[in-house]
Short mmCIF file of C-alpha atoms in Angstrom, two decimals:
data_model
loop_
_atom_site.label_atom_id
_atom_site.label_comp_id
_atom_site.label_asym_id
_atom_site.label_seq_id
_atom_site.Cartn_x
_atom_site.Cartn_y
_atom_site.Cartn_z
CA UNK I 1 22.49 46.46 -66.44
CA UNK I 2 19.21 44.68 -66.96
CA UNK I 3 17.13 43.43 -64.19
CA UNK I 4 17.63 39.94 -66.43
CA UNK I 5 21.50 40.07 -66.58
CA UNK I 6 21.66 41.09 -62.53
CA UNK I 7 18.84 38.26 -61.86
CA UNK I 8 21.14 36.04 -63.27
CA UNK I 9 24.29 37.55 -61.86
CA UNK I 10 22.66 37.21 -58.26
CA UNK I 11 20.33 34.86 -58.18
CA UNK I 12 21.47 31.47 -57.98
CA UNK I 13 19.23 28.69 -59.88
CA UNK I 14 19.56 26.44 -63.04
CA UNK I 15 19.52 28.44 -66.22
CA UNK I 16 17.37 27.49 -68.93
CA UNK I 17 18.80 27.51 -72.62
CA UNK I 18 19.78 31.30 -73.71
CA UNK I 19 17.69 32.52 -76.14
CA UNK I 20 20.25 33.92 -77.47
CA UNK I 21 20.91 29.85 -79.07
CA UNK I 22 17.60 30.30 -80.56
CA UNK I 23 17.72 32.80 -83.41
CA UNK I 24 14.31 34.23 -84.05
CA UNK I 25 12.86 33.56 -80.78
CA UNK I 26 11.60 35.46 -77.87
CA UNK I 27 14.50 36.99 -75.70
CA UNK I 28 13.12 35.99 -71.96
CA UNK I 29 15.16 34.21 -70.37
CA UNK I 30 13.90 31.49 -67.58
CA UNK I 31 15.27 31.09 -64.05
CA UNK I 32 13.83 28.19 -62.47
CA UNK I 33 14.53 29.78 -58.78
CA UNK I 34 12.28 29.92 -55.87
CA UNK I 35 13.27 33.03 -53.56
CA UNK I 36 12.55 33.19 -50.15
CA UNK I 37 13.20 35.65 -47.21
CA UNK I 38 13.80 34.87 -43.39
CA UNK I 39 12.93 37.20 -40.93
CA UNK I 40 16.18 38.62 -39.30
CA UNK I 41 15.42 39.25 -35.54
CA UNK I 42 16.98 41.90 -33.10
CA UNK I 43 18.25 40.78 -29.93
CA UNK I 44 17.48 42.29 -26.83
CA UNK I 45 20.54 42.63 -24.72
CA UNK I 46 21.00 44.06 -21.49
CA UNK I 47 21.33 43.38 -18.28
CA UNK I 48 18.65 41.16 -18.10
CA UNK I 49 19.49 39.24 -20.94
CA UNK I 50 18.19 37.42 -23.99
CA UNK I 51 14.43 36.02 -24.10
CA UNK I 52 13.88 32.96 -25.88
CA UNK I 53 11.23 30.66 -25.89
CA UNK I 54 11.06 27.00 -26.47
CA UNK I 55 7.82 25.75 -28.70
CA UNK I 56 6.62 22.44 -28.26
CA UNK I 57 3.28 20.78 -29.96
CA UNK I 58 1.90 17.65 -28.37
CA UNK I 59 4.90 17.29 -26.07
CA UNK I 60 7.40 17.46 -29.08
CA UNK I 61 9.49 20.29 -28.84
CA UNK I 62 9.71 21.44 -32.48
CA UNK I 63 12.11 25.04 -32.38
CA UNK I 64 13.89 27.35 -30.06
CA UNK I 65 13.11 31.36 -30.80
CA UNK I 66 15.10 34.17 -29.67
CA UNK I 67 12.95 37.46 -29.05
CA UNK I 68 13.21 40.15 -31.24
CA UNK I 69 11.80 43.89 -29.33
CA UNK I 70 8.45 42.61 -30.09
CA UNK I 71 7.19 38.90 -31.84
CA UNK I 72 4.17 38.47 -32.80
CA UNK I 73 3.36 34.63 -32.38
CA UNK I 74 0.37 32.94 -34.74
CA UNK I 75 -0.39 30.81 -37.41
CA UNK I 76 -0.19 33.26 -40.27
CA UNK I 77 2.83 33.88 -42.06
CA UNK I 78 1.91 37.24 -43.20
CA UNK I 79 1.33 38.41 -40.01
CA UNK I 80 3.31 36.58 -37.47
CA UNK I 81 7.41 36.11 -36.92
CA UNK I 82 6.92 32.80 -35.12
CA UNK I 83 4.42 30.70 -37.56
CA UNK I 84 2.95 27.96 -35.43
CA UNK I 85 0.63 25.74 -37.88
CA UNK I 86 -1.51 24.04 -35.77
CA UNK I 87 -5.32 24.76 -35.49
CA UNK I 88 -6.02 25.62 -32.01
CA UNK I 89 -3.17 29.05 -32.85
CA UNK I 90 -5.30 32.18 -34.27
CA UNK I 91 -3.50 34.07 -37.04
CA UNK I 92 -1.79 36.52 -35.06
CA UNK I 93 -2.22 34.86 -31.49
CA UNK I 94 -0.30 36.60 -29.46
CA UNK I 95 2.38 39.03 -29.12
CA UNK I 96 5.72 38.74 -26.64
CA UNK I 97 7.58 42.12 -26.36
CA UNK I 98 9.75 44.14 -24.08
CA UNK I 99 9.52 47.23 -21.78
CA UNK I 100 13.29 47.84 -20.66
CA UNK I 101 14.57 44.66 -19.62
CA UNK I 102 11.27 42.85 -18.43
CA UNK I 103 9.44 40.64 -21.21
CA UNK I 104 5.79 40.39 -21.63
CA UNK I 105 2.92 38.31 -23.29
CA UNK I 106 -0.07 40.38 -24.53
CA UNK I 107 -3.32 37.99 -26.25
CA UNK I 108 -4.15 39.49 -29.93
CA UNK I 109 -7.96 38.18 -29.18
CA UNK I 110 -7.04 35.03 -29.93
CA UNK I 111 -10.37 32.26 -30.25
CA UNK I 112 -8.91 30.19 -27.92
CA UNK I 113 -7.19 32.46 -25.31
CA UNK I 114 -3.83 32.54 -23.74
CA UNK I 115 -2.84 31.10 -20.33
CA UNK I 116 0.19 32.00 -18.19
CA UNK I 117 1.39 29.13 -15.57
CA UNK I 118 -2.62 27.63 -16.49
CA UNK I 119 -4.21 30.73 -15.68
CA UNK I 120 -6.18 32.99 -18.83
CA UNK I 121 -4.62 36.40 -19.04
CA UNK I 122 -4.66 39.15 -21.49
CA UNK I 123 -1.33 40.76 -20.83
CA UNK I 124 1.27 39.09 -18.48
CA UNK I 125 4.99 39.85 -17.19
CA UNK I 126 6.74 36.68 -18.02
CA UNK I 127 9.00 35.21 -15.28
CA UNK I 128 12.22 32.94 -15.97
CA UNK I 129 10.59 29.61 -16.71
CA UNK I 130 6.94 30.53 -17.56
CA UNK I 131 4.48 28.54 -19.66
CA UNK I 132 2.75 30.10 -21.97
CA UNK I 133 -0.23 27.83 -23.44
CA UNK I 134 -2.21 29.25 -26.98
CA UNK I 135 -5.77 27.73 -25.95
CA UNK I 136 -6.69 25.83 -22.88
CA UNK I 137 -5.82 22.26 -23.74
CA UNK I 138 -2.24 22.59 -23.69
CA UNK I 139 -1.37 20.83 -26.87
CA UNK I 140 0.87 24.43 -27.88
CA UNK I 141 2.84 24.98 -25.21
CA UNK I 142 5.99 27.92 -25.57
CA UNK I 143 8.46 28.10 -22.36
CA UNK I 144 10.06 31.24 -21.77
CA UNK I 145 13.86 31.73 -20.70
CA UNK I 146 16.04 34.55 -20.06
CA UNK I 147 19.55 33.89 -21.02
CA UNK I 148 22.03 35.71 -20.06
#
């Protein structure tokens, strides 16, 4: 099959007039289609349970994340699973992964550091409940839960 004919079998989208009506003119067809592709996290399950973490910017919480094995957290889509666009986030920010059941925060040299419960830290075992701030002022805030 050609990759035209399974495009169009599979990708859904508004179909341009077949060249085929046009006698005498190029053959390409045109799919006006924009793809995109989510990230598809693992959950950690165990005994412990699930880590999430809410995200809130200026006091507005804005999304809830569950943790994949590891997440990198940042402001670049290329490099991080949790994008947070604000300009106070480095690219790839931090990281929050697990060892066993216990979750942990690790900072990716980020500019403007990363504070656990308002204290700067590097790498940090996160508690039920911890706040996580990217940069001292507190305007990105994530709070981590374990759900069980």
């Amino acid at each position: 099959m050609k990759l035209k004919s399974l495009l169009t079998k599979f990708i859904p989208g508004k179909k341009k007039e077949s060249p085929e009506d046009r006698p005498g003119e190029d053959k390409t067809e045109v799919i006006d289609q924009e793809l995109s592709f989510d990230r598809r996290q693992t959950l950690i399950e165990g005994h412990g349970g699930v880590g999430e973490i809410d995200v809130y910017v200026n006091d507005d919480k804005i999304n809830i994340h569950t943790l994949a094995p590891v997440t990198r957290i940042g402001r670049d889509p290329g490099q991080a699973d949790i994008i947070i666009s604000e300009l106070i986030v480095s690219k790839l920010h931090c990281t929050i992964f697990s060892r066993g059941e216990r979750f942990f925060v690790k900072d990716n040299d980020s500019t403007n550091g990363l504070y656990v419960n308002h204290e700067k830290v590097v790498e940090q075992e996160l508690k039920n409940g911890d706040t996580i701030l990217l940069g001292k002022k507190g305007t990105v805030r994530l709070i981590f839960h374990l759900r069980s």
